[in-house]
Amino acid sequence: NGKNTEGSDRFRFLYCPNTQTSWLKTGQVIPYQLKSTKTRAQALALCKDSGIYCTGLLFFDNWEFKKDYPYKI
């Protein structure tokens, strides 16, 4: 419906086209999440707090929208 809401119909990824870092290789695409996120529980809490981190939660859930996903799709 054109809302473009983070975590609902808009998801973030990181792409490193040219410069390799200690956590991202050149040409790599990864889900947007905090580097310190190590568990699904952390990813879920971050997603509930801010939709920009929901791509990280989907990564933990093998790209599925689980029953406890905090946003309506």
PDB file of N, CA, C and O in Angstrom:
ATOM      1  N   ASN A   1       0.812  -1.204   0.000  1.00  0.00           N
ATOM      2  CA  ASN A   1       0.000   0.000   0.000  1.00  0.00           C
ATOM      3  C   ASN A   1       0.852   1.264   0.000  1.00  0.00           C
ATOM      4  O   ASN A   1       0.346   2.330   0.242  1.00  0.00           O
ATOM      5  N   GLY A   2       2.149   1.122  -0.235  1.00  0.00           N
ATOM      6  CA  GLY A   2       3.011   2.283  -0.379  1.00  0.00           C
ATOM      7  C   GLY A   2       3.529   2.871   0.908  1.00  0.00           C
ATOM      8  O   GLY A   2       4.027   3.988   0.912  1.00  0.00           O
ATOM      9  N   LYS A   3       3.410   2.168   2.032  1.00  0.00           N
ATOM     10  CA  LYS A   3       3.850   2.725   3.308  1.00  0.00           C
ATOM     11  C   LYS A   3       5.365   2.809   3.425  1.00  0.00           C
ATOM     12  O   LYS A   3       5.889   3.720   4.030  1.00  0.00           O
ATOM     13  N   ASN A   4       6.079   1.800   2.906  1.00  0.00           N
ATOM     14  CA  ASN A   4       7.533   1.726   3.038  1.00  0.00           C
ATOM     15  C   ASN A   4       7.968   1.831   4.493  1.00  0.00           C
ATOM     16  O   ASN A   4       8.654   2.750   4.906  1.00  0.00           O
ATOM     17  N   THR A   5       7.549   0.859   5.278  1.00  0.00           N
ATOM     18  CA  THR A   5       7.838   0.810   6.708  1.00  0.00           C
ATOM     19  C   THR A   5       8.942  -0.199   6.977  1.00  0.00           C
ATOM     20  O   THR A   5       8.861  -1.356   6.555  1.00  0.00           O
ATOM     21  N   GLU A   6       9.977   0.244   7.685  1.00  0.00           N
ATOM     22  CA  GLU A   6      11.081  -0.648   8.051  1.00  0.00           C
ATOM     23  C   GLU A   6      10.544  -1.841   8.823  1.00  0.00           C
ATOM     24  O   GLU A   6       9.752  -1.695   9.746  1.00  0.00           O
ATOM     25  N   GLY A   7      10.953  -3.031   8.424  1.00  0.00           N
ATOM     26  CA  GLY A   7      10.547  -4.242   9.103  1.00  0.00           C
ATOM     27  C   GLY A   7       9.230  -4.815   8.623  1.00  0.00           C
ATOM     28  O   GLY A   7       8.885  -5.934   8.963  1.00  0.00           O
ATOM     29  N   SER A   8       8.498  -4.047   7.822  1.00  0.00           N
ATOM     30  CA  SER A   8       7.215  -4.505   7.310  1.00  0.00           C
ATOM     31  C   SER A   8       7.277  -4.755   5.807  1.00  0.00           C
ATOM     32  O   SER A   8       6.959  -5.830   5.338  1.00  0.00           O
ATOM     33  N   ASP A   9       7.686  -3.748   5.069  1.00  0.00           N
ATOM     34  CA  ASP A   9       7.825  -3.919   3.627  1.00  0.00           C
ATOM     35  C   ASP A   9       9.118  -3.299   3.101  1.00  0.00           C
ATOM     36  O   ASP A   9       9.303  -3.115   1.910  1.00  0.00           O
ATOM     37  N   ARG A  10      10.007  -3.006   4.022  1.00  0.00           N
ATOM     38  CA  ARG A  10      11.302  -2.433   3.668  1.00  0.00           C
ATOM     39  C   ARG A  10      12.353  -3.051   4.580  1.00  0.00           C
ATOM     40  O   ARG A  10      12.188  -3.056   5.806  1.00  0.00           O
ATOM     41  N   PHE A  11      13.442  -3.569   3.991  1.00  0.00           N
ATOM     42  CA  PHE A  11      14.462  -4.260   4.764  1.00  0.00           C
ATOM     43  C   PHE A  11      15.841  -3.775   4.332  1.00  0.00           C
ATOM     44  O   PHE A  11      16.063  -3.483   3.170  1.00  0.00           O
ATOM     45  N   ARG A  12      16.760  -3.716   5.273  1.00  0.00           N
ATOM     46  CA  ARG A  12      18.088  -3.177   5.005  1.00  0.00           C
ATOM     47  C   ARG A  12      19.150  -4.268   4.936  1.00  0.00           C
ATOM     48  O   ARG A  12      19.123  -5.221   5.698  1.00  0.00           O
ATOM     49  N   PHE A  13      20.092  -4.043   4.025  1.00  0.00           N
ATOM     50  CA  PHE A  13      21.262  -4.900   3.883  1.00  0.00           C
ATOM     51  C   PHE A  13      22.482  -4.011   3.779  1.00  0.00           C
ATOM     52  O   PHE A  13      22.380  -2.834   3.416  1.00  0.00           O
ATOM     53  N   LEU A  14      23.643  -4.558   4.084  1.00  0.00           N
ATOM     54  CA  LEU A  14      24.897  -3.849   3.901  1.00  0.00           C
ATOM     55  C   LEU A  14      25.617  -4.468   2.712  1.00  0.00           C
ATOM     56  O   LEU A  14      25.666  -5.691   2.575  1.00  0.00           O
ATOM     57  N   TYR A  15      26.180  -3.614   1.875  1.00  0.00           N
ATOM     58  CA  TYR A  15      26.938  -4.061   0.714  1.00  0.00           C
ATOM     59  C   TYR A  15      28.268  -3.346   0.712  1.00  0.00           C
ATOM     60  O   TYR A  15      28.331  -2.135   0.870  1.00  0.00           O
ATOM     61  N   CYS A  16      29.332  -4.093   0.535  1.00  0.00           N
ATOM     62  CA  CYS A  16      30.681  -3.528   0.521  1.00  0.00           C
ATOM     63  C   CYS A  16      31.248  -3.671  -0.894  1.00  0.00           C
ATOM     64  O   CYS A  16      31.786  -4.724  -1.238  1.00  0.00           O
ATOM     65  N   PRO A  17      31.119  -2.652  -1.740  1.00  0.00           N
ATOM     66  CA  PRO A  17      31.536  -2.805  -3.127  1.00  0.00           C
ATOM     67  C   PRO A  17      33.056  -2.771  -3.345  1.00  0.00           C
ATOM     68  O   PRO A  17      33.547  -3.436  -4.242  1.00  0.00           O
ATOM     69  N   ASN A  18      33.794  -2.025  -2.534  1.00  0.00           N
ATOM     70  CA  ASN A  18      35.204  -1.806  -2.857  1.00  0.00           C
ATOM     71  C   ASN A  18      36.205  -2.105  -1.749  1.00  0.00           C
ATOM     72  O   ASN A  18      37.283  -2.576  -2.021  1.00  0.00           O
ATOM     73  N   THR A  19      35.865  -1.804  -0.529  1.00  0.00           N
ATOM     74  CA  THR A  19      36.848  -1.858   0.554  1.00  0.00           C
ATOM     75  C   THR A  19      36.486  -2.922   1.566  1.00  0.00           C
ATOM     76  O   THR A  19      35.414  -2.897   2.145  1.00  0.00           O
ATOM     77  N   GLN A  20      37.399  -3.842   1.786  1.00  0.00           N
ATOM     78  CA  GLN A  20      37.183  -4.902   2.769  1.00  0.00           C
ATOM     79  C   GLN A  20      37.423  -4.347   4.172  1.00  0.00           C
ATOM     80  O   GLN A  20      38.324  -3.552   4.399  1.00  0.00           O
ATOM     81  N   THR A  21      36.590  -4.762   5.107  1.00  0.00           N
ATOM     82  CA  THR A  21      36.780  -4.396   6.507  1.00  0.00           C
ATOM     83  C   THR A  21      37.047  -5.677   7.296  1.00  0.00           C
ATOM     84  O   THR A  21      37.065  -6.767   6.741  1.00  0.00           O
ATOM     85  N   SER A  22      37.192  -5.555   8.594  1.00  0.00           N
ATOM     86  CA  SER A  22      37.446  -6.735   9.425  1.00  0.00           C
ATOM     87  C   SER A  22      36.216  -7.633   9.526  1.00  0.00           C
ATOM     88  O   SER A  22      36.328  -8.794   9.888  1.00  0.00           O
ATOM     89  N   TRP A  23      35.042  -7.118   9.194  1.00  0.00           N
ATOM     90  CA  TRP A  23      33.811  -7.894   9.332  1.00  0.00           C
ATOM     91  C   TRP A  23      32.985  -8.002   8.064  1.00  0.00           C
ATOM     92  O   TRP A  23      31.940  -8.628   8.033  1.00  0.00           O
ATOM     93  N   LEU A  24      33.445  -7.396   6.973  1.00  0.00           N
ATOM     94  CA  LEU A  24      32.714  -7.431   5.711  1.00  0.00           C
ATOM     95  C   LEU A  24      33.710  -7.485   4.558  1.00  0.00           C
ATOM     96  O   LEU A  24      34.586  -6.628   4.450  1.00  0.00           O
ATOM     97  N   LYS A  25      33.594  -8.500   3.711  1.00  0.00           N
ATOM     98  CA  LYS A  25      34.500  -8.667   2.577  1.00  0.00           C
ATOM     99  C   LYS A  25      34.017  -7.871   1.376  1.00  0.00           C
ATOM    100  O   LYS A  25      32.825  -7.609   1.228  1.00  0.00           O
ATOM    101  N   THR A  26      34.922  -7.524   0.503  1.00  0.00           N
ATOM    102  CA  THR A  26      34.587  -6.808  -0.715  1.00  0.00           C
ATOM    103  C   THR A  26      33.574  -7.608  -1.529  1.00  0.00           C
ATOM    104  O   THR A  26      33.742  -8.800  -1.738  1.00  0.00           O
ATOM    105  N   GLY A  27      32.502  -6.966  -1.949  1.00  0.00           N
ATOM    106  CA  GLY A  27      31.463  -7.586  -2.743  1.00  0.00           C
ATOM    107  C   GLY A  27      30.440  -8.369  -1.938  1.00  0.00           C
ATOM    108  O   GLY A  27      29.491  -8.906  -2.495  1.00  0.00           O
ATOM    109  N   GLN A  28      30.594  -8.411  -0.638  1.00  0.00           N
ATOM    110  CA  GLN A  28      29.674  -9.180   0.212  1.00  0.00           C
ATOM    111  C   GLN A  28      28.428  -8.369   0.558  1.00  0.00           C
ATOM    112  O   GLN A  28      28.488  -7.164   0.756  1.00  0.00           O
ATOM    113  N   VAL A  29      27.287  -9.055   0.635  1.00  0.00           N
ATOM    114  CA  VAL A  29      26.025  -8.468   1.070  1.00  0.00           C
ATOM    115  C   VAL A  29      25.598  -9.217   2.328  1.00  0.00           C
ATOM    116  O   VAL A  29      25.565 -10.440   2.347  1.00  0.00           O
ATOM    117  N   ILE A  30      25.299  -8.471   3.387  1.00  0.00           N
ATOM    118  CA  ILE A  30      24.873  -9.086   4.648  1.00  0.00           C
ATOM    119  C   ILE A  30      23.637  -8.364   5.172  1.00  0.00           C
ATOM    120  O   ILE A  30      23.394  -7.210   4.831  1.00  0.00           O
ATOM    121  N   PRO A  31      22.841  -9.029   6.020  1.00  0.00           N
ATOM    122  CA  PRO A  31      21.684  -8.362   6.620  1.00  0.00           C
ATOM    123  C   PRO A  31      22.141  -7.268   7.581  1.00  0.00           C
ATOM    124  O   PRO A  31      23.165  -7.409   8.259  1.00  0.00           O
ATOM    125  N   TYR A  32      21.392  -6.198   7.631  1.00  0.00           N
ATOM    126  CA  TYR A  32      21.701  -5.088   8.530  1.00  0.00           C
ATOM    127  C   TYR A  32      21.364  -5.506   9.958  1.00  0.00           C
ATOM    128  O   TYR A  32      20.226  -5.841  10.270  1.00  0.00           O
ATOM    129  N   GLN A  33      22.377  -5.527  10.802  1.00  0.00           N
ATOM    130  CA  GLN A  33      22.191  -5.829  12.222  1.00  0.00           C
ATOM    131  C   GLN A  33      23.410  -5.330  12.968  1.00  0.00           C
ATOM    132  O   GLN A  33      24.431  -5.023  12.365  1.00  0.00           O
ATOM    133  N   LEU A  34      23.285  -5.241  14.274  1.00  0.00           N
ATOM    134  CA  LEU A  34      24.436  -4.856  15.071  1.00  0.00           C
ATOM    135  C   LEU A  34      25.465  -5.968  15.037  1.00  0.00           C
ATOM    136  O   LEU A  34      25.128  -7.152  15.097  1.00  0.00           O
ATOM    137  N   LYS A  35      26.725  -5.607  14.944  1.00  0.00           N
ATOM    138  CA  LYS A  35      27.804  -6.587  14.927  1.00  0.00           C
ATOM    139  C   LYS A  35      27.780  -7.455  16.177  1.00  0.00           C
ATOM    140  O   LYS A  35      28.135  -8.624  16.145  1.00  0.00           O
ATOM    141  N   SER A  36      27.303  -6.906  17.277  1.00  0.00           N
ATOM    142  CA  SER A  36      27.289  -7.616  18.554  1.00  0.00           C
ATOM    143  C   SER A  36      26.112  -8.581  18.713  1.00  0.00           C
ATOM    144  O   SER A  36      26.042  -9.306  19.695  1.00  0.00           O
ATOM    145  N   THR A  37      25.189  -8.618  17.735  1.00  0.00           N
ATOM    146  CA  THR A  37      24.020  -9.496  17.831  1.00  0.00           C
ATOM    147  C   THR A  37      24.460 -10.943  17.640  1.00  0.00           C
ATOM    148  O   THR A  37      24.911 -11.329  16.567  1.00  0.00           O
ATOM    149  N   LYS A  38      24.307 -11.746  18.695  1.00  0.00           N
ATOM    150  CA  LYS A  38      24.766 -13.135  18.655  1.00  0.00           C
ATOM    151  C   LYS A  38      23.631 -14.154  18.782  1.00  0.00           C
ATOM    152  O   LYS A  38      23.816 -15.318  18.452  1.00  0.00           O
ATOM    153  N   THR A  39      22.456 -13.723  19.258  1.00  0.00           N
ATOM    154  CA  THR A  39      21.366 -14.661  19.481  1.00  0.00           C
ATOM    155  C   THR A  39      20.079 -14.158  18.834  1.00  0.00           C
ATOM    156  O   THR A  39      19.915 -12.965  18.568  1.00  0.00           O
ATOM    157  N   ARG A  40      19.150 -15.094  18.625  1.00  0.00           N
ATOM    158  CA  ARG A  40      17.851 -14.727  18.082  1.00  0.00           C
ATOM    159  C   ARG A  40      17.108 -13.806  19.044  1.00  0.00           C
ATOM    160  O   ARG A  40      16.426 -12.874  18.623  1.00  0.00           O
ATOM    161  N   ALA A  41      17.237 -14.059  20.341  1.00  0.00           N
ATOM    162  CA  ALA A  41      16.563 -13.220  21.341  1.00  0.00           C
ATOM    163  C   ALA A  41      17.039 -11.771  21.237  1.00  0.00           C
ATOM    164  O   ALA A  41      16.227 -10.841  21.322  1.00  0.00           O
ATOM    165  N   GLN A  42      18.314 -11.566  21.036  1.00  0.00           N
ATOM    166  CA  GLN A  42      18.837 -10.203  20.850  1.00  0.00           C
ATOM    167  C   GLN A  42      18.280  -9.590  19.568  1.00  0.00           C
ATOM    168  O   GLN A  42      17.893  -8.418  19.552  1.00  0.00           O
ATOM    169  N   ALA A  43      18.253 -10.379  18.494  1.00  0.00           N
ATOM    170  CA  ALA A  43      17.744  -9.881  17.215  1.00  0.00           C
ATOM    171  C   ALA A  43      16.266  -9.519  17.310  1.00  0.00           C
ATOM    172  O   ALA A  43      15.832  -8.492  16.779  1.00  0.00           O
ATOM    173  N   LEU A  44      15.487 -10.334  18.013  1.00  0.00           N
ATOM    174  CA  LEU A  44      14.064 -10.055  18.193  1.00  0.00           C
ATOM    175  C   LEU A  44      13.858  -8.766  18.984  1.00  0.00           C
ATOM    176  O   LEU A  44      13.042  -7.925  18.610  1.00  0.00           O
ATOM    177  N   ALA A  45      14.605  -8.583  20.051  1.00  0.00           N
ATOM    178  CA  ALA A  45      14.488  -7.369  20.863  1.00  0.00           C
ATOM    179  C   ALA A  45      14.846  -6.127  20.045  1.00  0.00           C
ATOM    180  O   ALA A  45      14.161  -5.098  20.128  1.00  0.00           O
ATOM    181  N   LEU A  46      15.896  -6.216  19.243  1.00  0.00           N
ATOM    182  CA  LEU A  46      16.290  -5.082  18.401  1.00  0.00           C
ATOM    183  C   LEU A  46      15.224  -4.771  17.357  1.00  0.00           C
ATOM    184  O   LEU A  46      14.913  -3.606  17.107  1.00  0.00           O
ATOM    185  N   CYS A  47      14.660  -5.816  16.759  1.00  0.00           N
ATOM    186  CA  CYS A  47      13.613  -5.630  15.752  1.00  0.00           C
ATOM    187  C   CYS A  47      12.386  -4.961  16.363  1.00  0.00           C
ATOM    188  O   CYS A  47      11.789  -4.072  15.749  1.00  0.00           O
ATOM    189  N   LYS A  48      12.003  -5.379  17.561  1.00  0.00           N
ATOM    190  CA  LYS A  48      10.856  -4.764  18.244  1.00  0.00           C
ATOM    191  C   LYS A  48      11.120  -3.300  18.545  1.00  0.00           C
ATOM    192  O   LYS A  48      10.220  -2.465  18.474  1.00  0.00           O
ATOM    193  N   ASP A  49      12.370  -2.972  18.864  1.00  0.00           N
ATOM    194  CA  ASP A  49      12.749  -1.601  19.201  1.00  0.00           C
ATOM    195  C   ASP A  49      12.822  -0.706  17.965  1.00  0.00           C
ATOM    196  O   ASP A  49      12.435   0.452  18.009  1.00  0.00           O
ATOM    197  N   SER A  50      13.325  -1.277  16.855  1.00  0.00           N
ATOM    198  CA  SER A  50      13.483  -0.492  15.636  1.00  0.00           C
ATOM    199  C   SER A  50      13.434  -1.412  14.416  1.00  0.00           C
ATOM    200  O   SER A  50      14.221  -2.369  14.331  1.00  0.00           O
ATOM    201  N   GLY A  51      12.557  -1.114  13.491  1.00  0.00           N
ATOM    202  CA  GLY A  51      12.369  -1.937  12.307  1.00  0.00           C
ATOM    203  C   GLY A  51      13.595  -2.082  11.432  1.00  0.00           C
ATOM    204  O   GLY A  51      13.689  -3.022  10.643  1.00  0.00           O
ATOM    205  N   ILE A  52      14.571  -1.184  11.565  1.00  0.00           N
ATOM    206  CA  ILE A  52      15.764  -1.289  10.723  1.00  0.00           C
ATOM    207  C   ILE A  52      16.569  -2.549  11.025  1.00  0.00           C
ATOM    208  O   ILE A  52      17.347  -2.998  10.194  1.00  0.00           O
ATOM    209  N   TYR A  53      16.363  -3.142  12.209  1.00  0.00           N
ATOM    210  CA  TYR A  53      17.112  -4.340  12.588  1.00  0.00           C
ATOM    211  C   TYR A  53      16.378  -5.640  12.267  1.00  0.00           C
ATOM    212  O   TYR A  53      16.881  -6.724  12.568  1.00  0.00           O
ATOM    213  N   CYS A  54      15.222  -5.571  11.647  1.00  0.00           N
ATOM    214  CA  CYS A  54      14.433  -6.781  11.390  1.00  0.00           C
ATOM    215  C   CYS A  54      15.064  -7.696  10.349  1.00  0.00           C
ATOM    216  O   CYS A  54      14.814  -8.900  10.356  1.00  0.00           O
ATOM    217  N   THR A  55      15.880  -7.171   9.460  1.00  0.00           N
ATOM    218  CA  THR A  55      16.569  -8.029   8.512  1.00  0.00           C
ATOM    219  C   THR A  55      17.468  -9.009   9.258  1.00  0.00           C
ATOM    220  O   THR A  55      17.582 -10.173   8.877  1.00  0.00           O
ATOM    221  N   GLY A  56      18.077  -8.558  10.341  1.00  0.00           N
ATOM    222  CA  GLY A  56      18.894  -9.441  11.170  1.00  0.00           C
ATOM    223  C   GLY A  56      18.080 -10.556  11.797  1.00  0.00           C
ATOM    224  O   GLY A  56      18.528 -11.698  11.883  1.00  0.00           O
ATOM    225  N   LEU A  57      16.858 -10.249  12.240  1.00  0.00           N
ATOM    226  CA  LEU A  57      15.981 -11.268  12.809  1.00  0.00           C
ATOM    227  C   LEU A  57      15.599 -12.295  11.741  1.00  0.00           C
ATOM    228  O   LEU A  57      15.624 -13.500  11.989  1.00  0.00           O
ATOM    229  N   LEU A  58      15.269 -11.833  10.554  1.00  0.00           N
ATOM    230  CA  LEU A  58      14.938 -12.758   9.471  1.00  0.00           C
ATOM    231  C   LEU A  58      16.115 -13.657   9.127  1.00  0.00           C
ATOM    232  O   LEU A  58      15.942 -14.847   8.827  1.00  0.00           O
ATOM    233  N   PHE A  59      17.322 -13.131   9.198  1.00  0.00           N
ATOM    234  CA  PHE A  59      18.521 -13.935   8.976  1.00  0.00           C
ATOM    235  C   PHE A  59      18.599 -15.068  10.001  1.00  0.00           C
ATOM    236  O   PHE A  59      18.846 -16.222   9.650  1.00  0.00           O
ATOM    237  N   PHE A  60      18.377 -14.757  11.285  1.00  0.00           N
ATOM    238  CA  PHE A  60      18.387 -15.783  12.333  1.00  0.00           C
ATOM    239  C   PHE A  60      17.299 -16.830  12.103  1.00  0.00           C
ATOM    240  O   PHE A  60      17.457 -17.990  12.470  1.00  0.00           O
ATOM    241  N   ASP A  61      16.192 -16.418  11.495  1.00  0.00           N
ATOM    242  CA  ASP A  61      15.047 -17.311  11.282  1.00  0.00           C
ATOM    243  C   ASP A  61      15.042 -17.960   9.896  1.00  0.00           C
ATOM    244  O   ASP A  61      13.994 -18.387   9.414  1.00  0.00           O
ATOM    245  N   ASN A  62      16.196 -18.011   9.253  1.00  0.00           N
ATOM    246  CA  ASN A  62      16.317 -18.610   7.916  1.00  0.00           C
ATOM    247  C   ASN A  62      15.351 -17.995   6.916  1.00  0.00           C
ATOM    248  O   ASN A  62      14.724 -18.685   6.111  1.00  0.00           O
ATOM    249  N   TRP A  63      15.199 -16.671   6.979  1.00  0.00           N
ATOM    250  CA  TRP A  63      14.404 -15.877   6.056  1.00  0.00           C
ATOM    251  C   TRP A  63      12.914 -16.220   6.099  1.00  0.00           C
ATOM    252  O   TRP A  63      12.203 -16.075   5.121  1.00  0.00           O
ATOM    253  N   GLU A  64      12.443 -16.668   7.265  1.00  0.00           N
ATOM    254  CA  GLU A  64      11.023 -16.932   7.477  1.00  0.00           C
ATOM    255  C   GLU A  64      10.451 -15.917   8.456  1.00  0.00           C
ATOM    256  O   GLU A  64      11.134 -15.475   9.364  1.00  0.00           O
ATOM    257  N   PHE A  65       9.172 -15.601   8.269  1.00  0.00           N
ATOM    258  CA  PHE A  65       8.468 -14.744   9.215  1.00  0.00           C
ATOM    259  C   PHE A  65       7.808 -15.651  10.250  1.00  0.00           C
ATOM    260  O   PHE A  65       6.780 -16.253   9.982  1.00  0.00           O
ATOM    261  N   LYS A  66       8.424 -15.756  11.418  1.00  0.00           N
ATOM    262  CA  LYS A  66       7.910 -16.623  12.488  1.00  0.00           C
ATOM    263  C   LYS A  66       6.675 -15.986  13.130  1.00  0.00           C
ATOM    264  O   LYS A  66       6.378 -14.807  12.927  1.00  0.00           O
ATOM    265  N   LYS A  67       5.958 -16.776  13.922  1.00  0.00           N
ATOM    266  CA  LYS A  67       4.728 -16.301  14.561  1.00  0.00           C
ATOM    267  C   LYS A  67       4.952 -15.084  15.449  1.00  0.00           C
ATOM    268  O   LYS A  67       4.073 -14.242  15.595  1.00  0.00           O
ATOM    269  N   ASP A  68       6.129 -14.993  16.055  1.00  0.00           N
ATOM    270  CA  ASP A  68       6.404 -13.868  16.952  1.00  0.00           C
ATOM    271  C   ASP A  68       7.039 -12.667  16.258  1.00  0.00           C
ATOM    272  O   ASP A  68       7.489 -11.727  16.906  1.00  0.00           O
ATOM    273  N   TYR A  69       7.064 -12.686  14.915  1.00  0.00           N
ATOM    274  CA  TYR A  69       7.618 -11.538  14.183  1.00  0.00           C
ATOM    275  C   TYR A  69       6.797 -10.301  14.557  1.00  0.00           C
ATOM    276  O   TYR A  69       5.566 -10.324  14.498  1.00  0.00           O
ATOM    277  N   PRO A  70       7.449  -9.214  14.960  1.00  0.00           N
ATOM    278  CA  PRO A  70       6.713  -8.098  15.565  1.00  0.00           C
ATOM    279  C   PRO A  70       5.917  -7.194  14.620  1.00  0.00           C
ATOM    280  O   PRO A  70       5.164  -6.346  15.091  1.00  0.00           O
ATOM    281  N   TYR A  71       6.035  -7.348  13.319  1.00  0.00           N
ATOM    282  CA  TYR A  71       5.324  -6.462  12.405  1.00  0.00           C
ATOM    283  C   TYR A  71       4.396  -7.266  11.508  1.00  0.00           C
ATOM    284  O   TYR A  71       4.704  -8.379  11.117  1.00  0.00           O
ATOM    285  N   LYS A  72       3.278  -6.691  11.150  1.00  0.00           N
ATOM    286  CA  LYS A  72       2.344  -7.313  10.222  1.00  0.00           C
ATOM    287  C   LYS A  72       2.899  -7.223   8.810  1.00  0.00           C
ATOM    288  O   LYS A  72       3.381  -6.168   8.389  1.00  0.00           O
ATOM    289  N   ILE A  73       2.795  -8.303   8.084  1.00  0.00           N
ATOM    290  CA  ILE A  73       3.294  -8.338   6.712  1.00  0.00           C
ATOM    291  C   ILE A  73       2.113  -8.424   5.754  1.00  0.00           C
ATOM    292  O   ILE A  73       1.196  -9.134   5.940  1.00  0.00           O
TER     293      ILE A  73
END
